[in-house]
XYZ file of C-alpha atoms in Angstrom:
176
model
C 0.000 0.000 0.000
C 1.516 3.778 -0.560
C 2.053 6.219 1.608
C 0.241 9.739 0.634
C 2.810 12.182 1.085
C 1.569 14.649 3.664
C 1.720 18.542 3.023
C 3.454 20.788 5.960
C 1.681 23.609 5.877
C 4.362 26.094 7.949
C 2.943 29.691 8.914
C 5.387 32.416 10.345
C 3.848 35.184 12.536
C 6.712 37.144 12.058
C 6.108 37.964 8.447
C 5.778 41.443 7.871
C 2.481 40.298 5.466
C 1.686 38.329 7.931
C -1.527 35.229 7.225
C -3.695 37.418 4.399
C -6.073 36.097 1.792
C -3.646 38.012 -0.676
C -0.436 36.340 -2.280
C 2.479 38.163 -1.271
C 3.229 39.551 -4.887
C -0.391 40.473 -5.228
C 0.089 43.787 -6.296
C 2.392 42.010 -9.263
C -0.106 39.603 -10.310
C -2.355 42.492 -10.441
C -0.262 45.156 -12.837
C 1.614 42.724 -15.120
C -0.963 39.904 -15.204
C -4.224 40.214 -14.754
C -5.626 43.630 -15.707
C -3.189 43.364 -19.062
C -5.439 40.341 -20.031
C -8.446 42.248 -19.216
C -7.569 45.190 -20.766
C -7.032 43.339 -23.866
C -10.203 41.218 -24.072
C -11.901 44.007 -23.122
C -10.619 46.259 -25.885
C -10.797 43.581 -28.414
C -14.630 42.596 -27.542
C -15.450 46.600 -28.100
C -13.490 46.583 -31.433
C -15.212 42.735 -32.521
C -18.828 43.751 -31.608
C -18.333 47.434 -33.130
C -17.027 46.031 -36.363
C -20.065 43.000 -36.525
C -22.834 45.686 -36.576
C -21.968 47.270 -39.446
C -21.030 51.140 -39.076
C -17.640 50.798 -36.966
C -17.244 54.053 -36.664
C -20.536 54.978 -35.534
C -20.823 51.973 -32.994
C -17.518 52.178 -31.736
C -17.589 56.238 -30.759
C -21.451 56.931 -30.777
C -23.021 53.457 -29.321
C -22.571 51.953 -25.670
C -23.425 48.056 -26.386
C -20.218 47.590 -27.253
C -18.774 49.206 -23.982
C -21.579 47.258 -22.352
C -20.968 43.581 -23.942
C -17.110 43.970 -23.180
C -17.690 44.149 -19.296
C -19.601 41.186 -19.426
C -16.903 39.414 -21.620
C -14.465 40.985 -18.804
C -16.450 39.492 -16.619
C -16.790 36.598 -17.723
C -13.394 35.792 -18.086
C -12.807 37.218 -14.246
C -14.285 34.213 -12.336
C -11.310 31.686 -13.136
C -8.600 34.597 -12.635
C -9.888 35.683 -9.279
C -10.542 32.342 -7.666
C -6.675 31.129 -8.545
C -5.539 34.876 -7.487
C -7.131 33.925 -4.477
C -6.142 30.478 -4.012
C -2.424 31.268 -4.831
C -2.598 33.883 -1.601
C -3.975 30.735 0.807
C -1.869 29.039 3.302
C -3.310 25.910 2.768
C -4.367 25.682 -0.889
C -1.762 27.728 -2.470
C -0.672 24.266 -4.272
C -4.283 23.844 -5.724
C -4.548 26.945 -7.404
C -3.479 25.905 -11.028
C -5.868 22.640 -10.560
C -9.054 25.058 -9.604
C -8.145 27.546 -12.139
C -8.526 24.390 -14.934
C -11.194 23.381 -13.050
C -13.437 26.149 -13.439
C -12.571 27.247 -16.845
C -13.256 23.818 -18.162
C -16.678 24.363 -16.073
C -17.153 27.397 -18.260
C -16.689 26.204 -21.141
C -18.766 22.918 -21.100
C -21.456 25.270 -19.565
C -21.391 27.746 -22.934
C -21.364 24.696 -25.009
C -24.529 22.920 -23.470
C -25.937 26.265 -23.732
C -25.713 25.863 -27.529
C -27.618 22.649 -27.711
C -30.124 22.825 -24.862
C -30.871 26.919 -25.176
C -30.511 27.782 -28.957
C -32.972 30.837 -29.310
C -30.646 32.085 -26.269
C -28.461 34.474 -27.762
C -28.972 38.262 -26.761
C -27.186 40.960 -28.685
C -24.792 37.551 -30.399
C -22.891 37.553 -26.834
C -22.735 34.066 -26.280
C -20.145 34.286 -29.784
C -18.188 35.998 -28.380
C -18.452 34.401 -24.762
C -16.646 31.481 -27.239
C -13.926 33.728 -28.546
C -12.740 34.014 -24.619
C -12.014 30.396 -24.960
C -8.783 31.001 -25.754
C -8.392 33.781 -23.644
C -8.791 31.470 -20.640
C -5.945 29.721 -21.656
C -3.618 32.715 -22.396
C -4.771 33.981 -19.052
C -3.719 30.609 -17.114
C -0.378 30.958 -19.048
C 0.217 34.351 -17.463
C -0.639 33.169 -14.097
C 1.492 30.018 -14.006
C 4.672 31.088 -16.302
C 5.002 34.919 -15.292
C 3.333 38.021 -16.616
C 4.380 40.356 -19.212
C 7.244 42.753 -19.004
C 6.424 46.191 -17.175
C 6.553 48.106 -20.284
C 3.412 45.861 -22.038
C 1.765 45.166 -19.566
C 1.168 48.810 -18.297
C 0.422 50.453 -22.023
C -2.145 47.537 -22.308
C -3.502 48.346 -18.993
C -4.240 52.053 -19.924
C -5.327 51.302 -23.360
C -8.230 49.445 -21.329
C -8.518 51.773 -18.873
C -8.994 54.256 -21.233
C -11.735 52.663 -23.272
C -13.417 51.920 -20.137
C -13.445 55.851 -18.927
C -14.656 56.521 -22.272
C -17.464 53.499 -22.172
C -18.461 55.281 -18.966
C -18.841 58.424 -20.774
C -20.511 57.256 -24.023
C -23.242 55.397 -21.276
C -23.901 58.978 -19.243
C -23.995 60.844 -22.643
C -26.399 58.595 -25.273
């Protein structure tokens, strides 16, 4: 019969970050990870769903479903990011975090694809397309998180490229 190996799970007091539900290099997970990968599907859902509806132009400066359907893509692609930042910044299931993070994405996905056969007429504003297009995204996103995220200089112009479309989503939705 085999042994499980047991995990020690040692906690020092004397930390100056102390126990926390936050990874020590939160704040870099944050900045060269995370909100680069946001900022990019967010930006690139606004520029997809403006350039599907015909007038880009028009939809992309003049319309707020684009600004609108991006945050939900955003969103969307959030929930298996925040749960492994999360787990990554626990004592005791820091070593699960890459397993959850597969976990739930693959949840995701077999959930969108069901939703093709068992809700076809479904489909408001053709979001669910694009909730396929993140897909990918999931898996460039769990790259990021397990290899290292992009180099300061990226990862901060990508950052306020999304930024900036979102300040301007917010403006286009108070104005029209």
């Amino acid at each position: 019969m085999s042994k499980k190996p047991t995990r020690i799970v040692k906690i020092d007091r004397d930390e100056a970050c102390g126990l926390g539900l936050l990874p020590r290099d939160f704040w870099d997970i944050l900045a060269h990870r995370y909100f680069p990968v946001m900022s990019l599907t967010y930006v690139s859902t606004i520029i997809g769903f403006a350039a599907s509806r015909g007038n880009f132009i028009d939809h992309l400066f003049h319309n707020k479903t684009p600004y609108i359907m991006g945050l939900f893509v955003a969103l969307w692609v959030s929930v298996p990011a925040v749960l492994w930042v999360l787990l990554k910044g626990s004592a005791m299931y820091h070593h699960v975090a890459d397993d959850w993070y597969k976990i739930v994405a693959g949840m995701m996905t077999v959930t969108l694809l069901f939703s093709f056969i068992l809700l076809p007429e479904m489909n408001a504003y053709g979001l669910r397309l694009y909730f396929v297009a993140t897909i990918p995204v999931l898996i460039i996103q769990y790259l990021f998180f397990v290899k290292g995220g992009l180099p300061a200089a990226a990862a901060h112009v990508l950052s306020a490229l999304g930024l900036s479309f979102l300040f301007y989503g917010a403006v286009i939705n108070y104005l029209y």
